[in-house]
PDB file of C-alpha atoms and ligand atoms in Angstrom:
ATOM      1  CA  MET A  43      36.761  25.441   9.442  1.00 74.00           C
ATOM      2  CA  THR A  44      33.964  24.124   7.213  1.00 91.00           C
ATOM      3  CA  GLY A  45      31.459  26.716   6.224  1.00 97.00           C
ATOM      4  CA  TRP A  46      27.713  26.211   5.968  1.00 98.00           C
ATOM      5  CA  ILE A  47      24.546  28.085   5.123  1.00 98.00           C
ATOM      6  CA  ALA A  48      21.240  27.810   6.971  1.00 98.00           C
ATOM      7  CA  VAL A  49      18.213  29.605   5.558  1.00 98.00           C
ATOM      8  CA  ALA A  50      16.034  30.176   8.581  1.00 98.00           C
ATOM      9  CA  GLY A  51      12.449  31.293   9.124  1.00 98.00           C
ATOM     10  CA  LEU A  52      11.998  33.609  12.104  1.00 98.00           C
ATOM     11  CA  GLY A  53       8.221  33.127  12.229  1.00 98.00           C
ATOM     12  CA  PRO A  54       5.660  35.946  12.165  1.00 98.00           C
ATOM     13  CA  GLY A  55       7.176  38.085  14.929  1.00 97.00           C
ATOM     14  CA  ASP A  56       6.901  36.648  18.437  1.00 98.00           C
ATOM     15  CA  ASP A  57      10.139  35.060  19.726  1.00 96.00           C
ATOM     16  CA  ALA A  58       8.057  32.212  21.179  1.00 98.00           C
ATOM     17  CA  LEU A  59       7.276  31.212  17.584  1.00 98.00           C
ATOM     18  CA  VAL A  60      10.940  30.801  16.571  1.00 98.00           C
ATOM     19  CA  THR A  61      11.805  27.089  16.483  1.00 98.00           C
ATOM     20  CA  PRO A  62      14.607  25.731  18.726  1.00 98.00           C
ATOM     21  CA  GLU A  63      16.361  24.533  15.540  1.00 98.00           C
ATOM     22  CA  VAL A  64      16.554  28.119  14.236  1.00 98.00           C
ATOM     23  CA  THR A  65      17.752  29.415  17.618  1.00 98.00           C
ATOM     24  CA  ALA A  66      20.521  26.779  17.636  1.00 98.00           C
ATOM     25  CA  ALA A  67      21.658  27.758  14.124  1.00 98.00           C
ATOM     26  CA  LEU A  68      21.775  31.431  15.130  1.00 98.00           C
ATOM     27  CA  ASP A  69      23.827  30.489  18.225  1.00 97.00           C
ATOM     28  CA  GLN A  70      26.414  28.749  16.016  1.00 97.00           C
ATOM     29  CA  ALA A  71      26.503  31.384  13.265  1.00 98.00           C
ATOM     30  CA  THR A  72      29.389  33.699  12.461  1.00 98.00           C
ATOM     31  CA  ASP A  73      27.325  35.769  10.022  1.00 98.00           C
ATOM     32  CA  VAL A  74      23.640  36.716   9.642  1.00 98.00           C
ATOM     33  CA  ILE A  75      22.359  37.992   6.306  1.00 97.00           C
ATOM     34  CA  GLY A  76      18.913  39.389   5.508  1.00 96.00           C
ATOM     35  CA  TYR A  77      16.495  42.265   5.051  1.00 95.00           C
ATOM     36  CA  ILE A  78      17.097  45.018   7.655  1.00 95.00           C
ATOM     37  CA  PRO A  79      14.017  44.439   9.914  1.00 95.00           C
ATOM     38  CA  TYR A  80      14.612  40.678  10.043  1.00 96.00           C
ATOM     39  CA  VAL A  81      18.311  40.988  10.905  1.00 97.00           C
ATOM     40  CA  ALA A  82      17.244  43.464  13.616  1.00 97.00           C
ATOM     41  CA  ARG A  83      15.436  40.569  15.331  1.00 96.00           C
ATOM     42  CA  VAL A  84      18.762  38.765  15.908  1.00 97.00           C
ATOM     43  CA  ALA A  85      20.529  39.713  19.169  1.00 95.00           C
ATOM     44  CA  PRO A  86      24.080  40.980  18.557  1.00 96.00           C
ATOM     45  CA  ARG A  87      26.927  39.152  20.329  1.00 96.00           C
ATOM     46  CA  PRO A  88      30.726  39.069  20.079  1.00 96.00           C
ATOM     47  CA  GLY A  89      31.884  37.016  17.091  1.00 95.00           C
ATOM     48  CA  LEU A  90      28.655  37.492  15.155  1.00 97.00           C
ATOM     49  CA  VAL A  91      28.706  39.758  12.095  1.00 98.00           C
ATOM     50  CA  LEU A  92      25.308  41.156  11.072  1.00 97.00           C
ATOM     51  CA  HIS A  93      24.800  42.017   7.389  1.00 96.00           C
ATOM     52  CA  PRO A  94      21.485  43.874   7.087  1.00 95.00           C
ATOM     53  CA  SER A  95      20.519  44.791   3.525  1.00 93.00           C
ATOM     54  CA  ASP A  96      17.729  46.595   1.763  1.00 88.00           C
ATOM     55  CA  ASN A  97      14.807  44.759   0.185  1.00 75.00           C
ATOM     56  CA  ARG A  98      14.894  43.531  -3.445  1.00 74.00           C
ATOM     57  CA  VAL A  99      18.540  42.437  -3.349  1.00 86.00           C
ATOM     58  CA  GLU A 100      17.783  38.760  -2.739  1.00 89.00           C
ATOM     59  CA  LEU A 101      20.252  37.414  -5.298  1.00 91.00           C
ATOM     60  CA  ASP A 102      23.095  39.642  -4.029  1.00 93.00           C
ATOM     61  CA  ARG A 103      22.412  38.366  -0.526  1.00 94.00           C
ATOM     62  CA  ALA A 104      22.439  34.766  -1.702  1.00 95.00           C
ATOM     63  CA  ARG A 105      25.749  35.220  -3.570  1.00 95.00           C
ATOM     64  CA  HIS A 106      27.213  36.893  -0.512  1.00 96.00           C
ATOM     65  CA  ALA A 107      26.199  33.894   1.595  1.00 97.00           C
ATOM     66  CA  LEU A 108      27.797  31.479  -0.895  1.00 97.00           C
ATOM     67  CA  ASP A 109      31.059  33.494  -0.819  1.00 96.00           C
ATOM     68  CA  LEU A 110      31.144  33.598   2.974  1.00 97.00           C
ATOM     69  CA  ALA A 111      30.437  29.850   3.290  1.00 97.00           C
ATOM     70  CA  ALA A 112      33.208  29.106   0.743  1.00 96.00           C
ATOM     71  CA  ALA A 113      35.548  31.069   3.032  1.00 97.00           C
ATOM     72  CA  GLY A 114      34.589  28.815   5.979  1.00 97.00           C
ATOM     73  CA  ARG A 115      31.981  31.069   7.632  1.00 98.00           C
ATOM     74  CA  ARG A 116      28.768  29.760   9.238  1.00 98.00           C
ATOM     75  CA  VAL A 117      26.032  31.800   7.657  1.00 98.00           C
ATOM     76  CA  VAL A 118      22.363  32.133   8.578  1.00 98.00           C
ATOM     77  CA  ILE A 119      20.140  33.856   6.023  1.00 98.00           C
ATOM     78  CA  VAL A 120      17.028  35.043   7.841  1.00 98.00           C
ATOM     79  CA  SER A 121      13.513  35.427   6.459  1.00 97.00           C
ATOM     80  CA  SER A 122      10.325  36.259   8.284  1.00 97.00           C
ATOM     81  CA  GLY A 123       7.792  33.455   8.547  1.00 98.00           C
ATOM     82  CA  ASP A 124       9.013  30.482   6.534  1.00 98.00           C
ATOM     83  CA  PRO A 125      12.056  30.900   4.252  1.00 98.00           C
ATOM     84  CA  GLY A 126      10.415  28.874   1.481  1.00 98.00           C
ATOM     85  CA  VAL A 127       7.300  31.056   1.269  1.00 98.00           C
ATOM     86  CA  PHE A 128       7.948  34.094  -0.967  1.00 96.00           C
ATOM     87  CA  ALA A 129      11.360  34.439   0.666  1.00 95.00           C
ATOM     88  CA  MET A 130      15.090  33.695   0.578  1.00 96.00           C
ATOM     89  CA  ALA A 131      15.315  29.902   0.123  1.00 97.00           C
ATOM     90  CA  SER A 132      14.497  29.983  -3.602  1.00 96.00           C
ATOM     91  CA  ALA A 133      16.876  32.918  -4.108  1.00 95.00           C
ATOM     92  CA  LEU A 134      19.693  30.871  -2.596  1.00 97.00           C
ATOM     93  CA  PHE A 135      19.080  27.952  -4.944  1.00 97.00           C
ATOM     94  CA  GLU A 136      18.906  30.322  -7.889  1.00 95.00           C
ATOM     95  CA  ALA A 137      22.334  31.701  -6.957  1.00 95.00           C
ATOM     96  CA  LEU A 138      23.601  28.156  -6.360  1.00 95.00           C
ATOM     97  CA  GLU A 139      22.567  27.106  -9.883  1.00 94.00           C
ATOM     98  CA  ALA A 140      24.530  29.995 -11.358  1.00 91.00           C
ATOM     99  CA  ALA A 141      27.576  29.419  -9.119  1.00 90.00           C
ATOM    100  CA  GLY A 142      27.777  25.648  -9.605  1.00 85.00           C
ATOM    101  CA  ALA A 143      28.999  25.243  -6.013  1.00 84.00           C
ATOM    102  CA  ASP A 144      28.038  22.515  -3.514  1.00 91.00           C
ATOM    103  CA  PRO A 145      28.123  24.011  -0.007  1.00 95.00           C
ATOM    104  CA  ASP A 146      26.520  22.534   3.099  1.00 97.00           C
ATOM    105  CA  ILE A 147      22.970  23.973   3.042  1.00 98.00           C
ATOM    106  CA  ARG A 148      20.035  23.539   5.399  1.00 98.00           C
ATOM    107  CA  ILE A 149      16.569  25.087   5.086  1.00 98.00           C
ATOM    108  CA  LEU A 150      15.028  25.593   8.518  1.00 98.00           C
ATOM    109  CA  PRO A 151      11.234  26.033   8.383  1.00 98.00           C
ATOM    110  CA  GLY A 152       9.308  28.668  10.258  1.00 98.00           C
ATOM    111  CA  ILE A 153       5.674  29.503  10.934  1.00 98.00           C
ATOM    112  CA  THR A 154       4.433  31.328   7.875  1.00 98.00           C
ATOM    113  CA  ALA A 155       2.125  34.344   8.177  1.00 98.00           C
ATOM    114  CA  MET A 156      -0.983  32.609   6.813  1.00 98.00           C
ATOM    115  CA  LEU A 157      -0.794  29.841   9.426  1.00 98.00           C
ATOM    116  CA  ALA A 158      -0.232  32.255  12.304  1.00 98.00           C
ATOM    117  CA  ALA A 159      -3.168  34.361  11.026  1.00 98.00           C
ATOM    118  CA  ALA A 160      -5.420  31.344  10.489  1.00 98.00           C
ATOM    119  CA  ALA A 161      -4.782  30.177  14.051  1.00 98.00           C
ATOM    120  CA  ARG A 162      -5.888  33.560  15.429  1.00 98.00           C
ATOM    121  CA  ALA A 163      -9.147  33.418  13.455  1.00 98.00           C
ATOM    122  CA  GLY A 164      -9.946  29.753  14.109  1.00 98.00           C
ATOM    123  CA  ALA A 165      -9.533  27.333  11.186  1.00 98.00           C
ATOM    124  CA  PRO A 166     -10.280  29.204   7.945  1.00 98.00           C
ATOM    125  CA  LEU A 167      -7.744  27.070   6.018  1.00 98.00           C
ATOM    126  CA  GLY A 168      -9.180  23.772   7.269  1.00 97.00           C
ATOM    127  CA  HIS A 169     -10.007  22.529   3.766  1.00 97.00           C
ATOM    128  CA  ASP A 170      -8.114  22.918   0.440  1.00 97.00           C
ATOM    129  CA  PHE A 171      -6.408  26.285   0.106  1.00 98.00           C
ATOM    130  CA  CYS A 172      -3.762  28.136  -1.863  1.00 98.00           C
ATOM    131  CA  ALA A 173      -1.376  31.024  -1.289  1.00 98.00           C
ATOM    132  CA  ILE A 174      -0.917  33.863  -3.769  1.00 97.00           C
ATOM    133  CA  ASN A 175       1.702  36.595  -3.653  1.00 96.00           C
ATOM    134  CA  LEU A 176      -0.075  39.737  -4.876  1.00 95.00           C
ATOM    135  CA  SER A 177       3.174  41.598  -5.491  1.00 90.00           C
ATOM    136  CA  ASP A 178       3.932  42.208  -9.145  1.00 83.00           C
ATOM    137  CA  ASN A 179       7.679  42.713  -8.504  1.00 83.00           C
ATOM    138  CA  LEU A 180       8.538  39.289  -9.898  1.00 84.00           C
ATOM    139  CA  LYS A 181       5.558  38.510 -12.154  1.00 87.00           C
ATOM    140  CA  PRO A 182       3.074  40.471 -14.255  1.00 90.00           C
ATOM    141  CA  PHE A 183      -0.154  41.486 -12.530  1.00 91.00           C
ATOM    142  CA  ALA A 184      -2.105  39.708 -15.311  1.00 93.00           C
ATOM    143  CA  LEU A 185      -0.785  36.411 -13.918  1.00 94.00           C
ATOM    144  CA  VAL A 186      -1.980  37.361 -10.423  1.00 94.00           C
ATOM    145  CA  GLU A 187      -5.453  38.014 -11.859  1.00 95.00           C
ATOM    146  CA  HIS A 188      -5.458  34.721 -13.780  1.00 96.00           C
ATOM    147  CA  ARG A 189      -4.493  32.616 -10.745  1.00 97.00           C
ATOM    148  CA  LEU A 190      -6.870  34.459  -8.455  1.00 97.00           C
ATOM    149  CA  ARG A 191      -9.832  33.894 -10.764  1.00 98.00           C
ATOM    150  CA  HIS A 192      -9.045  30.183 -11.150  1.00 98.00           C
ATOM    151  CA  ALA A 193      -8.531  29.703  -7.418  1.00 98.00           C
ATOM    152  CA  ALA A 194     -11.908  31.340  -6.779  1.00 98.00           C
ATOM    153  CA  ARG A 195     -13.590  29.145  -9.411  1.00 98.00           C
ATOM    154  CA  GLY A 196     -11.950  26.081  -7.841  1.00 97.00           C
ATOM    155  CA  ASP A 197     -13.506  27.153  -4.515  1.00 97.00           C
ATOM    156  CA  PHE A 198     -10.145  27.212  -2.760  1.00 98.00           C
ATOM    157  CA  ALA A 199      -9.748  29.195   0.432  1.00 98.00           C
ATOM    158  CA  MET A 200      -6.904  31.648  -0.228  1.00 98.00           C
ATOM    159  CA  ALA A 201      -4.128  33.495   1.527  1.00 98.00           C
ATOM    160  CA  PHE A 202      -2.791  36.692  -0.017  1.00 98.00           C
ATOM    161  CA  TYR A 203       0.760  37.800   0.792  1.00 97.00           C
ATOM    162  CA  ASN A 204       2.080  41.303  -0.009  1.00 95.00           C
ATOM    163  CA  PRO A 205      -1.495  42.515  -0.611  1.00 95.00           C
ATOM    164  CA  ARG A 206      -0.903  46.207  -0.956  1.00 85.00           C
ATOM    165  CA  SER A 207       1.959  48.662  -1.091  1.00 71.00           C
ATOM    166  CA  ARG A 208       2.244  52.413  -1.431  1.00 69.00           C
ATOM    167  CA  SER A 209       3.782  51.963  -4.880  1.00 69.00           C
ATOM    168  CA  ARG A 210       0.754  50.026  -6.239  1.00 70.00           C
ATOM    169  CA  PRO A 211      -2.324  50.781  -4.122  1.00 73.00           C
ATOM    170  CA  GLU A 212      -4.668  50.039  -7.062  1.00 84.00           C
ATOM    171  CA  GLY A 213      -3.656  46.351  -7.317  1.00 87.00           C
ATOM    172  CA  PHE A 214      -5.559  45.233  -4.241  1.00 95.00           C
ATOM    173  CA  ALA A 215      -8.710  47.129  -5.275  1.00 95.00           C
ATOM    174  CA  ARG A 216      -8.598  45.104  -8.506  1.00 95.00           C
ATOM    175  CA  VAL A 217      -8.235  41.883  -6.490  1.00 96.00           C
ATOM    176  CA  LEU A 218     -11.409  42.703  -4.543  1.00 97.00           C
ATOM    177  CA  GLU A 219     -13.202  43.452  -7.828  1.00 97.00           C
ATOM    178  CA  ILE A 220     -12.291  40.041  -9.227  1.00 97.00           C
ATOM    179  CA  LEU A 221     -13.418  38.332  -6.010  1.00 98.00           C
ATOM    180  CA  ARG A 222     -16.750  40.188  -6.291  1.00 98.00           C
ATOM    181  CA  GLU A 223     -17.144  38.872  -9.831  1.00 98.00           C
ATOM    182  CA  GLU A 224     -16.414  35.269  -8.773  1.00 98.00           C
ATOM    183  CA  CYS A 225     -17.758  34.911  -5.215  1.00 98.00           C
ATOM    184  CA  GLU A 226     -20.964  35.673  -3.311  1.00 98.00           C
ATOM    185  CA  PRO A 227     -21.135  38.936  -1.272  1.00 98.00           C
ATOM    186  CA  GLY A 228     -21.255  37.038   2.037  1.00 98.00           C
ATOM    187  CA  ARG A 229     -17.831  35.389   1.478  1.00 98.00           C
ATOM    188  CA  LEU A 230     -15.717  35.810   4.643  1.00 98.00           C
ATOM    189  CA  LEU A 231     -12.383  37.636   4.561  1.00 98.00           C
ATOM    190  CA  ILE A 232      -9.875  37.989   7.369  1.00 98.00           C
ATOM    191  CA  PHE A 233      -7.435  40.901   7.376  1.00 98.00           C
ATOM    192  CA  ALA A 234      -4.683  39.872   9.783  1.00 98.00           C
ATOM    193  CA  ARG A 235      -2.107  42.580  10.442  1.00 98.00           C
ATOM    194  CA  ALA A 236       1.244  42.172  12.209  1.00 98.00           C
ATOM    195  CA  VAL A 237       0.184  38.854  13.742  1.00 98.00           C
ATOM    196  CA  SER A 238       2.026  37.948  16.962  1.00 98.00           C
ATOM    197  CA  THR A 239       3.532  41.435  17.353  1.00 98.00           C
ATOM    198  CA  PRO A 240       2.363  44.281  19.654  1.00 98.00           C
ATOM    199  CA  ASP A 241       0.666  45.873  16.578  1.00 98.00           C
ATOM    200  CA  GLU A 242      -1.496  42.824  15.859  1.00 98.00           C
ATOM    201  CA  ALA A 243      -5.008  43.564  14.557  1.00 98.00           C
ATOM    202  CA  LEU A 244      -7.587  41.180  13.118  1.00 98.00           C
ATOM    203  CA  GLN A 245     -10.635  42.230  11.075  1.00 98.00           C
ATOM    204  CA  ILE A 246     -13.233  39.724   9.896  1.00 98.00           C
ATOM    205  CA  VAL A 247     -15.589  41.071   7.225  1.00 98.00           C
ATOM    206  CA  THR A 248     -17.758  39.894   4.347  1.00 98.00           C
ATOM    207  CA  LEU A 249     -16.647  40.500   0.785  1.00 98.00           C
ATOM    208  CA  ALA A 250     -19.426  43.112   0.512  1.00 98.00           C
ATOM    209  CA  ASP A 251     -17.848  45.108   3.356  1.00 98.00           C
ATOM    210  CA  ALA A 252     -14.181  44.591   2.405  1.00 98.00           C
ATOM    211  CA  HIS A 253     -12.255  47.720   1.480  1.00 96.00           C
ATOM    212  CA  PRO A 254      -8.753  48.076  -0.058  1.00 95.00           C
ATOM    213  CA  ALA A 255      -7.560  50.273   2.835  1.00 95.00           C
ATOM    214  CA  MET A 256      -8.017  47.328   5.236  1.00 97.00           C
ATOM    215  CA  ALA A 257      -4.741  45.837   3.928  1.00 96.00           C
ATOM    216  CA  ASP A 258      -1.184  47.104   3.988  1.00 94.00           C
ATOM    217  CA  MET A 259       2.181  45.396   3.569  1.00 93.00           C
ATOM    218  CA  ARG A 260       2.080  44.024   7.136  1.00 96.00           C
ATOM    219  CA  THR A 261      -1.253  42.308   6.446  1.00 98.00           C
ATOM    220  CA  VAL A 262      -1.954  38.801   5.234  1.00 98.00           C
ATOM    221  CA  VAL A 263      -5.482  38.437   3.843  1.00 98.00           C
ATOM    222  CA  LEU A 264      -7.346  35.142   4.159  1.00 98.00           C
ATOM    223  CA  VAL A 265     -10.400  34.436   2.007  1.00 98.00           C
ATOM    224  CA  GLY A 266     -12.707  31.599   2.987  1.00 98.00           C
ATOM    225  CA  ASN A 267     -14.218  29.122   0.536  1.00 98.00           C
ATOM    226  CA  SER A 268     -17.976  29.006  -0.115  1.00 97.00           C
ATOM    227  CA  ALA A 269     -18.561  26.899   3.037  1.00 97.00           C
ATOM    228  CA  THR A 270     -16.447  28.994   5.441  1.00 98.00           C
ATOM    229  CA  ARG A 271     -18.606  30.195   8.331  1.00 98.00           C
ATOM    230  CA  ARG A 272     -18.596  31.799  11.753  1.00 98.00           C
ATOM    231  CA  VAL A 273     -19.161  30.051  15.067  1.00 98.00           C
ATOM    232  CA  GLY A 274     -19.200  32.590  17.918  1.00 97.00           C
ATOM    233  CA  ARG A 275     -16.121  34.774  17.471  1.00 97.00           C
ATOM    234  CA  TRP A 276     -14.388  32.126  15.346  1.00 98.00           C
ATOM    235  CA  VAL A 277     -14.189  31.493  11.613  1.00 98.00           C
ATOM    236  CA  TYR A 278     -13.760  27.977  10.298  1.00 98.00           C
ATOM    237  CA  THR A 279     -13.905  26.005   7.064  1.00 98.00           C
ATOM    238  CA  PRO A 280     -15.456  22.538   7.335  1.00 97.00           C
ATOM    239  CA  ARG A 281     -13.092  19.666   6.531  1.00 94.00           C
ATOM    240  CA  SER A 282     -15.510  18.063   4.114  1.00 88.00           C
ATOM    241  CA  ALA A 283     -16.983  19.326   0.836  1.00 80.00           C
ATOM    242  CA  GLY A 284     -19.448  17.571  -1.421  1.00 68.00           C
ATOM    243  CA  VAL A 285     -19.457  14.443   0.773  1.00 62.00           C
ATOM    244  CA  ALA A 286     -22.881  13.052   1.713  1.00 53.00           C
TER     245      ALA A 286
HETATM  246  N1  SAH B 470       8.308  34.418   4.290  1.00 66.21           N
HETATM  247  C1  SAH B 470       7.206  35.167   4.871  1.00 66.21           C
HETATM  248  C2  SAH B 470       6.452  35.988   3.831  1.00 66.21           C
HETATM  249  C3  SAH B 470       7.281  37.107   3.223  1.00 66.21           C
HETATM  250  S1  SAH B 470       6.345  38.112   2.142  1.00 66.21           S
HETATM  251  C4  SAH B 470       6.256  34.197   5.593  1.00 66.21           C
HETATM  252  O1  SAH B 470       6.400  32.968   5.416  1.00 66.21           O
HETATM  253  O2  SAH B 470       5.382  34.649   6.329  1.00 66.21           O
HETATM  254  C5  SAH B 470       5.840  39.421   3.255  1.00 66.21           C
HETATM  255  C6  SAH B 470       4.343  39.350   3.497  1.00 66.21           C
HETATM  256  O3  SAH B 470       4.067  38.357   4.478  1.00 66.21           O
HETATM  257  C7  SAH B 470       3.706  40.606   4.059  1.00 66.21           C
HETATM  258  O4  SAH B 470       3.388  41.551   3.040  1.00 66.21           O
HETATM  259  C8  SAH B 470       2.451  40.054   4.708  1.00 66.21           C
HETATM  260  O5  SAH B 470       1.472  39.763   3.706  1.00 66.21           O
HETATM  261  C9  SAH B 470       2.945  38.722   5.245  1.00 66.21           C
HETATM  262  N2  SAH B 470       3.350  38.783   6.668  1.00 66.21           N
HETATM  263  C10 SAH B 470       4.584  38.568   7.165  1.00 66.21           C
HETATM  264  N3  SAH B 470       4.576  38.645   8.521  1.00 66.21           N
HETATM  265  C11 SAH B 470       3.296  38.891   8.886  1.00 66.21           C
HETATM  266  C12 SAH B 470       2.642  39.065  10.140  1.00 66.21           C
HETATM  267  N4  SAH B 470       3.306  38.984  11.317  1.00 66.21           N
HETATM  268  N5  SAH B 470       1.304  39.310  10.128  1.00 66.21           N
HETATM  269  C13 SAH B 470       0.612  39.384   8.974  1.00 66.21           C
HETATM  270  N6  SAH B 470       1.195  39.220   7.755  1.00 66.21           N
HETATM  271  C14 SAH B 470       2.516  38.986   7.708  1.00 66.21           C
END
């Protein structure tokens, strides 16, 4: 049997947001690898081996997948959202570089948290935007600050992933401070928590009213650009800027 690896995005939570392509790969898999809560979203069945693992072992997971595929297994590595957004796809290629192997690999996209959150709010990412991972696990916090400041000066709308954890609650307070230095107090922020799950909660506030406790690790934070505005209960960013 020829082995393969699919790195699949499970979307933000709701099964209706899993693509048919991902469902088909899971149906054909012999093995599913991933962080415990994501593997828990895959229904067990005879012939399918589930390999849940703790967080922060991305490279071990990727090597494991390469070994299993070399032995002829059909492996799906699961991520939440999209596997290319702060997730397992890059880890697999990093392991591949080190291993020098050439297995059959597919990356199957999913709906990433910022897009699911933006859709709930309206169209806050309707003009140029960027995504920043606020976690300092894999980069120094000084780099987060640098990118954040430049994105704000470039008047990008922004999406923040991994905004706040128990181990570094002060990081997100610093992020709000920097935004207050660079943006006007009326700038709109959206705190979107657990989008498309039963725990979903959306808060739309101005920068002046934003508070660090509004974010946790299940929250993606969207920041509008200087033109982002409300219409009724919606928030949107106009598609044009600086055009007469
Ligand atoms: N690959 C994932 C992101 C993994 S990083 C994706 O594309 O969405 C984990 C971070 O994603 C969380 O800290 C949170 O900021 C965000 N996130 C993931 N699922 C979410 C959801 N359902 N609602 C809000 N934010 C979510």
